[in-house]
């Protein structure tokens, strides 16, 4: 990875606070991790390797403490022709040792699963292969849940 990637990674990790979980496929599967036990979940090139992105984000939500945040540094699907090329190449690319899905819409998946993306920077990792060059560095927080209306019986 380039020096730019390293700087972005350091900036992202500097934003982590409280109890921090560095995400991996093993951490997602570990049922002994405490629900609501982490103020920050950090995902660096981890969400591309999970089988079910939405299920992984729901698991992250379970692990986050109220008011917690998700810090993401991932390669993602590019817009336009480059994205379509990623779509065509991903079935083959997934056969690589880490099972990477190079064409994931991580931001869309976070939003679909109840997170608000409060900061997102898109960039190209210059020293990567073209299929995994598009990246994001993002911060997401759980959207506020509407208050539950309790019916009163008198």
XYZ file of N, CA, C and O in Angstrom:
616
model
N 0.834 -1.180 0.000
C 0.000 0.000 0.000
C 0.882 1.248 0.000
O 1.998 1.231 0.488
N 0.313 2.310 -0.498
C 1.074 3.548 -0.634
C 1.159 4.301 0.685
O 0.458 3.999 1.649
N 1.995 5.317 0.686
C 2.104 6.182 1.840
C 0.795 6.894 2.124
O 0.428 7.125 3.281
N 0.039 7.232 1.069
C -1.258 7.879 1.242
C -2.216 6.962 2.007
O -2.920 7.399 2.917
N -2.243 5.682 1.648
C -3.107 4.728 2.351
C -2.711 4.643 3.819
O -3.569 4.654 4.708
N -1.423 4.585 4.079
C -0.930 4.501 5.455
C -1.342 5.720 6.261
O -1.785 5.597 7.407
N -1.247 6.898 5.666
C -1.656 8.130 6.350
C -3.154 8.088 6.641
O -3.592 8.418 7.744
N -3.956 7.675 5.673
C -5.410 7.584 5.879
C -5.737 6.575 6.984
O -6.614 6.818 7.808
N -5.031 5.463 6.984
C -5.254 4.449 8.019
C -4.911 5.020 9.401
O -5.669 4.833 10.355
N -3.790 5.710 9.513
C -3.399 6.309 10.793
C -4.420 7.340 11.262
O -4.763 7.389 12.435
N -4.931 8.163 10.326
C -5.952 9.162 10.666
C -7.226 8.491 11.163
O -7.832 8.920 12.136
N -7.611 7.421 10.487
C -8.816 6.695 10.872
C -8.663 6.097 12.267
O -9.535 6.248 13.122
N -7.536 5.453 12.519
C -7.306 4.836 13.822
C -7.198 5.878 14.932
O -7.594 5.620 16.069
N -6.702 7.062 14.600
C -6.610 8.134 15.602
C -7.998 8.604 16.027
O -8.175 9.126 17.123
N -9.000 8.398 15.165
C -10.372 8.802 15.471
C -11.101 7.758 16.319
O -12.193 8.013 16.806
N -10.495 6.592 16.499
C -11.108 5.545 17.321
C -11.027 5.937 18.790
O -10.026 6.483 19.245
N -12.107 5.677 19.525
C -12.111 6.030 20.944
C -12.873 4.971 21.741
O -13.649 4.194 21.186
N -12.643 4.971 23.046
C -13.312 4.007 23.920
C -12.820 2.592 23.647
O -11.688 2.372 23.224
N -13.705 1.644 23.871
C -13.367 0.243 23.566
C -13.469 0.058 22.061
O -14.505 0.327 21.462
N -12.374 -0.384 21.448
C -12.264 -0.473 19.990
C -12.176 -1.930 19.564
O -11.418 -2.715 20.132
N -12.945 -2.285 18.545
C -12.871 -3.612 17.936
C -12.375 -3.430 16.514
O -12.998 -2.740 15.715
N -11.215 -4.042 16.214
C -10.734 -4.054 14.835
C -11.374 -5.253 14.157
O -11.135 -6.398 14.530
N -12.197 -4.969 13.174
C -13.043 -5.968 12.544
C -12.251 -6.961 11.712
O -11.299 -6.604 11.026
N -12.681 -8.200 11.778
C -12.178 -9.273 10.919
C -13.329 -10.248 10.725
O -14.333 -10.188 11.448
N -13.200 -11.155 9.775
C -14.255 -12.149 9.592
C -14.377 -13.017 10.841
O -15.474 -13.412 11.220
N -13.250 -13.278 11.519
C -13.296 -14.061 12.756
C -14.047 -13.311 13.854
O -14.850 -13.903 14.589
N -13.823 -12.010 13.977
C -14.521 -11.213 14.996
C -16.018 -11.208 14.739
O -16.817 -11.278 15.679
N -16.427 -11.131 13.471
C -17.854 -11.133 13.150
C -18.516 -12.443 13.562
O -19.672 -12.462 13.966
N -17.790 -13.536 13.463
C -18.344 -14.845 13.796
C -18.249 -15.179 15.283
O -18.906 -16.102 15.753
N -17.453 -14.433 16.020
C -17.209 -14.728 17.438
C -18.406 -14.310 18.285
O -18.605 -13.135 18.568
N -19.200 -15.273 18.713
C -20.406 -14.988 19.492
C -20.096 -14.683 20.953
O -20.985 -14.330 21.709
N -18.827 -14.802 21.358
C -18.477 -14.469 22.737
C -18.213 -12.968 22.929
O -18.105 -12.503 24.052
N -18.135 -12.213 21.827
C -17.953 -10.769 21.944
C -19.225 -10.162 22.519
O -20.330 -10.519 22.115
N -19.078 -9.233 23.458
C -20.261 -8.702 24.150
C -21.099 -7.769 23.270
O -20.560 -6.821 22.687
N -22.402 -8.004 23.194
C -23.261 -7.064 22.477
C -23.167 -5.679 23.134
O -23.153 -5.569 24.354
N -23.068 -4.656 22.310
C -22.959 -3.299 22.834
C -21.657 -3.037 23.557
O -21.543 -2.078 24.308
N -20.655 -3.865 23.301
C -19.414 -3.782 24.056
C -18.343 -2.860 23.507
O -17.280 -2.729 24.113
N -18.598 -2.180 22.383
C -17.539 -1.396 21.752
C -18.061 -0.023 21.329
O -19.103 0.086 20.697
N -17.311 1.010 21.678
C -17.661 2.365 21.247
C -17.268 2.608 19.795
O -17.853 3.447 19.126
N -16.266 1.883 19.329
C -15.790 2.047 17.953
C -15.520 0.682 17.339
O -14.872 -0.157 17.954
N -16.021 0.484 16.126
C -15.675 -0.691 15.325
C -14.933 -0.169 14.104
O -15.414 0.727 13.411
N -13.735 -0.719 13.874
C -12.888 -0.286 12.766
C -12.816 -1.411 11.731
O -12.478 -2.548 12.069
N -13.136 -1.082 10.494
C -13.065 -2.058 9.402
C -12.077 -1.565 8.358
O -12.323 -0.564 7.672
N -10.959 -2.256 8.256
C -9.946 -1.944 7.239
C -9.788 -3.178 6.357
O -9.279 -4.205 6.811
N -10.298 -3.081 5.150
C -10.259 -4.193 4.190
C -10.828 -5.478 4.790
O -10.291 -6.567 4.574
N -11.921 -5.364 5.548
C -12.560 -6.544 6.136
C -13.921 -6.823 5.509
O -14.285 -7.982 5.319
N -14.673 -5.786 5.186
C -16.031 -5.990 4.672
C -16.056 -6.560 3.260
O -17.060 -7.119 2.842
N -14.955 -6.460 2.551
C -14.913 -7.030 1.203
C -14.894 -8.563 1.241
O -15.288 -9.213 0.288
N -14.460 -9.130 2.352
C -14.265 -10.579 2.421
C -15.438 -11.334 3.035
O -15.454 -12.556 3.006
N -16.419 -10.622 3.587
C -17.539 -11.322 4.208
C -18.488 -11.848 3.142
O -18.618 -11.264 2.065
N -19.142 -12.957 3.459
C -20.066 -13.564 2.503
C -21.313 -12.696 2.316
O -21.762 -12.475 1.202
N -21.875 -12.204 3.423
C -23.116 -11.436 3.401
C -22.862 -10.071 4.039
O -22.781 -9.959 5.265
N -22.729 -9.057 3.218
C -22.393 -7.711 3.703
C -23.451 -7.165 4.659
O -23.129 -6.609 5.701
N -24.721 -7.323 4.327
C -25.778 -6.808 5.195
C -25.772 -7.500 6.552
O -25.936 -6.852 7.591
N -25.570 -8.815 6.568
C -25.501 -9.542 7.842
C -24.301 -9.065 8.662
O -24.393 -8.933 9.885
N -23.196 -8.782 8.009
C -22.004 -8.298 8.720
C -22.279 -6.932 9.349
O -21.888 -6.688 10.498
N -22.974 -6.072 8.637
C -23.269 -4.748 9.190
C -24.273 -4.849 10.331
O -24.153 -4.138 11.333
N -25.226 -5.758 10.233
C -26.146 -5.967 11.364
C -25.378 -6.468 12.584
O -25.650 -6.075 13.713
N -24.378 -7.323 12.365
C -23.549 -7.813 13.476
C -22.745 -6.662 14.084
O -22.610 -6.576 15.315
N -22.208 -5.787 13.256
C -21.493 -4.609 13.756
C -22.428 -3.794 14.637
O -22.054 -3.350 15.720
N -23.656 -3.614 14.179
C -24.640 -2.858 14.956
C -24.863 -3.504 16.325
O -24.973 -2.809 17.331
N -24.918 -4.829 16.381
C -25.081 -5.542 17.662
C -23.904 -5.270 18.596
O -24.078 -5.170 19.808
N -22.712 -5.176 18.042
C -21.502 -5.019 18.843
C -21.278 -3.590 19.320
O -20.576 -3.365 20.307
N -21.890 -2.626 18.636
C -21.687 -1.219 18.994
C -22.471 -0.826 20.237
O -23.634 -1.178 20.399
N -21.815 -0.058 21.091
C -22.487 0.543 22.245
C -23.362 1.691 21.737
O -23.115 2.234 20.653
N -24.389 2.075 22.500
C -25.187 3.243 22.103
C -24.276 4.450 21.876
O -23.373 4.717 22.665
N -24.504 5.139 20.777
C -23.672 6.298 20.439
C -22.352 5.922 19.786
O -21.533 6.781 19.501
N -22.137 4.623 19.533
C -20.878 4.172 18.929
C -20.775 4.540 17.465
O -21.721 5.003 16.838
N -19.577 4.335 16.920
C -19.350 4.680 15.519
C -18.580 3.571 14.820
O -17.889 2.769 15.445
N -18.717 3.561 13.504
C -18.013 2.619 12.640
C -17.043 3.429 11.790
O -17.435 4.412 11.160
N -15.784 3.033 11.795
C -14.762 3.664 10.966
C -14.387 2.676 9.869
O -14.054 1.528 10.159
N -14.453 3.116 8.637
C -14.300 2.215 7.494
C -13.205 2.718 6.568
O -13.195 3.891 6.194
N -12.310 1.826 6.194
C -11.323 2.074 5.142
C -11.351 0.834 4.258
O -10.813 -0.211 4.622
N -12.067 0.933 3.155
C -12.352 -0.242 2.324
C -12.224 0.099 0.852
O -12.439 1.241 0.452
N -11.920 -0.927 0.050
C -12.043 -0.705 -1.385
C -13.488 -0.999 -1.760
O -14.168 -1.797 -1.107
N -13.986 -0.277 -2.753
C -15.406 -0.287 -3.081
C -15.623 -0.283 -4.583
O -14.676 -0.121 -5.356
N -16.885 -0.413 -4.961
C -17.242 -0.349 -6.377
C -17.081 1.079 -6.876
O -17.530 2.027 -6.251
N -16.457 1.206 -8.019
C -16.296 2.513 -8.665
C -17.553 2.833 -9.471
O -18.304 1.931 -9.853
N -17.803 4.100 -9.749
C -18.929 4.445 -10.620
C -18.583 4.167 -12.080
O -17.419 4.007 -12.444
N -19.600 4.120 -12.920
C -19.423 4.066 -14.364
C -18.795 2.795 -14.900
O -18.954 1.703 -14.346
N -18.041 2.957 -15.979
C -17.430 1.835 -16.690
C -16.483 1.040 -15.793
O -16.483 -0.198 -15.816
N -15.709 1.722 -14.996
C -14.774 1.027 -14.094
C -15.556 0.108 -13.139
O -15.158 -1.009 -12.870
N -16.688 0.562 -12.638
C -17.523 -0.252 -11.761
C -18.082 -1.467 -12.482
O -18.137 -2.568 -11.922
N -18.489 -1.269 -13.724
C -18.994 -2.413 -14.503
C -17.880 -3.430 -14.741
O -18.124 -4.635 -14.725
N -16.656 -2.953 -14.930
C -15.515 -3.865 -15.085
C -15.278 -4.638 -13.786
O -14.971 -5.830 -13.807
N -15.425 -3.955 -12.648
C -15.301 -4.650 -11.361
C -16.371 -5.735 -11.253
O -16.091 -6.839 -10.784
N -17.607 -5.408 -11.656
C -18.693 -6.386 -11.593
C -18.351 -7.629 -12.407
O -18.598 -8.759 -11.968
N -17.779 -7.424 -13.601
C -17.420 -8.554 -14.464
C -16.283 -9.389 -13.872
O -16.257 -10.607 -14.021
N -15.335 -8.727 -13.207
C -14.155 -9.423 -12.692
C -14.313 -10.000 -11.289
O -13.546 -10.871 -10.890
N -15.292 -9.528 -10.539
C -15.427 -9.974 -9.150
C -15.633 -11.475 -8.994
O -15.041 -12.079 -8.091
N -16.432 -12.162 -9.840
C -16.566 -13.611 -9.641
C -15.227 -14.355 -9.686
O -15.022 -15.314 -8.940
N -14.307 -13.883 -10.494
C -12.977 -14.502 -10.568
C -12.126 -14.021 -9.386
O -11.448 -14.800 -8.727
N -12.183 -12.710 -9.113
C -11.382 -12.107 -8.033
C -11.719 -12.741 -6.686
O -10.869 -12.888 -5.821
N -12.983 -13.115 -6.484
C -13.407 -13.716 -5.217
C -12.697 -15.040 -4.946
O -12.677 -15.508 -3.809
N -12.138 -15.656 -5.974
C -11.421 -16.915 -5.796
C -10.046 -16.710 -5.175
O -9.400 -17.674 -4.780
N -9.609 -15.465 -5.083
C -8.331 -15.151 -4.438
C -8.399 -15.585 -2.969
O -9.488 -15.776 -2.419
N -7.262 -15.724 -2.315
C -7.232 -16.288 -0.953
C -8.167 -15.640 0.067
O -8.669 -16.312 0.948
N -8.452 -14.340 -0.041
C -9.286 -13.692 0.968
C -10.757 -13.617 0.576
O -11.565 -13.090 1.327
N -11.118 -14.117 -0.613
C -12.509 -14.103 -1.032
C -13.077 -12.712 -1.224
O -14.240 -12.457 -0.947
N -12.269 -11.823 -1.721
C -12.614 -10.409 -1.826
C -13.700 -10.158 -2.879
O -13.635 -10.662 -3.986
N -14.697 -9.355 -2.488
C -15.719 -8.842 -3.399
C -15.331 -7.388 -3.710
O -15.606 -6.506 -2.914
N -14.715 -7.177 -4.846
C -14.151 -5.855 -5.158
C -15.202 -4.825 -5.537
O -14.890 -3.650 -5.651
N -16.430 -5.246 -5.729
C -17.465 -4.330 -6.233
C -18.547 -4.025 -5.195
O -19.686 -3.771 -5.535
N -18.200 -3.977 -3.938
C -19.189 -3.744 -2.885
C -19.538 -2.263 -2.745
O -18.687 -1.393 -2.858
N -20.814 -2.013 -2.446
C -21.280 -0.663 -2.126
C -21.416 -0.593 -0.607
O -22.497 -0.775 -0.051
N -20.322 -0.352 0.072
C -20.287 -0.349 1.531
C -21.136 0.782 2.093
O -21.892 0.591 3.055
N -21.060 1.955 1.493
C -21.844 3.101 1.974
C -23.337 2.795 1.860
O -24.108 3.025 2.793
N -23.765 2.264 0.735
C -25.171 1.900 0.552
C -25.620 0.867 1.568
O -26.721 0.952 2.113
N -24.765 -0.109 1.857
C -25.110 -1.148 2.832
C -25.219 -0.576 4.242
O -26.116 -0.949 5.006
N -24.330 0.330 4.595
C -24.430 0.979 5.906
C -25.752 1.725 6.026
O -26.471 1.584 7.022
N -26.088 2.493 5.010
C -27.339 3.266 5.043
C -28.558 2.344 5.080
O -29.514 2.619 5.801
N -28.526 1.283 4.300
C -29.635 0.319 4.263
C -29.892 -0.309 5.627
O -31.001 -0.719 5.925
N -28.837 -0.391 6.420
C -28.923 -1.053 7.716
C -28.986 -0.074 8.884
O -28.658 -0.420 10.011
N -29.442 1.151 8.612
C -29.753 2.087 9.679
C -28.627 2.978 10.154
O -28.726 3.585 11.216
N -27.565 3.091 9.385
C -26.463 3.970 9.759
C -26.511 5.257 8.941
O -26.939 5.259 7.793
N -26.064 6.335 9.543
C -25.876 7.602 8.847
C -24.376 7.757 8.612
O -23.585 7.624 9.538
N -24.003 8.011 7.386
C -22.595 8.229 7.051
C -22.321 9.712 7.261
O -22.867 10.558 6.562
N -21.512 10.009 8.264
C -21.269 11.406 8.629
C -20.052 11.995 7.943
O -19.890 13.204 7.921
N -19.203 11.148 7.394
C -18.001 11.617 6.710
C -17.594 10.535 5.726
O -17.569 9.348 6.076
N -17.312 10.911 4.487
C -16.884 9.923 3.494
C -15.952 10.587 2.494
O -16.288 11.614 1.906
N -14.797 9.998 2.326
C -13.815 10.488 1.368
C -13.514 9.353 0.396
O -13.108 8.267 0.815
N -13.758 9.590 -0.871
C -13.453 8.590 -1.908
C -12.082 8.908 -2.498
O -11.771 10.065 -2.762
N -11.288 7.856 -2.693
C -9.967 8.051 -3.282
C -9.543 6.780 -4.007
O -10.144 5.718 -3.841
N -8.505 6.912 -4.833
C -7.947 5.756 -5.551
C -6.589 5.433 -4.941
O -5.734 6.302 -4.822
N -6.433 4.177 -4.565
C -5.157 3.695 -4.053
C -4.264 3.435 -5.267
O -4.495 2.498 -6.037
N -3.260 4.273 -5.424
C -2.454 4.243 -6.645
C -1.620 2.990 -6.815
O -1.313 2.594 -7.925
N -1.254 2.338 -5.749
C -0.392 1.156 -5.866
C -1.171 -0.156 -5.858
O -0.600 -1.215 -5.697
N -2.472 -0.080 -6.029
C -3.310 -1.276 -6.063
C -3.603 -1.668 -7.499
O -3.514 -0.849 -8.410
N -4.019 -2.896 -7.671
C -4.520 -3.315 -8.968
C -5.786 -2.516 -9.264
O -6.522 -2.150 -8.335
N -6.085 -2.248 -10.526
C -7.242 -1.412 -10.853
C -8.564 -1.897 -10.256
O -9.403 -1.092 -9.884
N -8.745 -3.205 -10.128
C -10.012 -3.736 -9.613
C -10.243 -3.349 -8.151
O -11.379 -3.233 -7.707
N -9.190 -3.120 -7.392
C -9.339 -2.764 -5.975
C -8.794 -1.369 -5.653
O -8.611 -1.031 -4.497
N -8.572 -0.548 -6.669
C -8.035 0.797 -6.438
C -9.055 1.771 -5.832
O -8.690 2.572 -4.984
N -10.354 1.738 -6.218
C -11.306 2.682 -5.610
C -11.507 2.366 -4.127
O -11.779 1.222 -3.754
N -11.354 3.371 -3.291
C -11.460 3.211 -1.835
C -12.356 4.287 -1.231
O -12.590 5.314 -1.840
N -12.783 4.014 -0.005
C -13.447 5.021 0.812
C -12.811 5.019 2.193
O -12.332 3.993 2.675
N -12.821 6.170 2.790
C -12.523 6.336 4.206
C -13.762 7.023 4.762
O -14.115 8.114 4.305
N -14.461 6.358 5.708
C -15.759 6.876 6.131
C -16.000 6.669 7.615
O -15.393 5.786 8.242
N -16.911 7.481 8.134
C -17.380 7.370 9.510
C -18.893 7.227 9.440
O -19.568 7.972 8.727
N -19.434 6.254 10.178
C -20.880 6.048 10.221
C -21.328 5.899 11.667
O -20.601 5.354 12.499
N -22.514 6.416 11.939
C -23.117 6.300 13.268
C -24.536 5.777 13.096
O -25.157 5.958 12.051
N -25.030 5.144 14.145
C -26.392 4.635 14.127
C -27.357 5.808 14.077
O -27.213 6.763 14.829
N -28.327 5.744 13.176
C -29.349 6.792 13.132
C -30.164 6.728 14.415
O -30.383 5.654 14.978
N -30.612 7.873 14.865
C -31.443 7.914 16.064
C -32.746 7.170 15.792
O -33.356 7.338 14.737
N -33.124 6.352 16.744
C -34.376 5.627 16.626
C -35.508 6.522 17.118
O -35.362 7.203 18.125
N -36.644 6.516 16.434
C -37.758 7.330 16.925
C -38.229 6.803 18.273
O -38.148 5.600 18.533
N -38.689 7.683 19.142
C -39.146 7.218 20.448
C -40.352 6.291 20.305
O -41.167 6.452 19.419
N -40.408 5.315 21.173
C -41.514 4.380 21.175
C -42.685 5.024 21.909
O -42.526 5.512 23.024
N -43.822 5.057 21.263
C -45.021 5.604 21.913
C -45.634 4.523 22.798
O -45.976 3.453 22.317
N -45.712 4.827 24.028
C -46.309 3.880 24.961
C -47.751 4.284 25.181
O -48.053 5.440 25.468
N -48.616 3.321 25.024
C -50.029 3.594 25.265
C -50.276 3.498 26.761
O -49.797 2.574 27.422
N -51.052 4.421 27.250
C -51.379 4.415 28.672
C -52.796 3.879 28.844
O -53.696 4.260 28.103
N -52.917 3.017 29.791
C -54.253 2.552 30.142
C -54.560 3.051 31.524
O -53.753 2.981 32.433
N -55.740 3.615 31.676
C -56.101 4.165 32.979
C -57.311 3.493 33.537
O -58.100 2.929 32.924
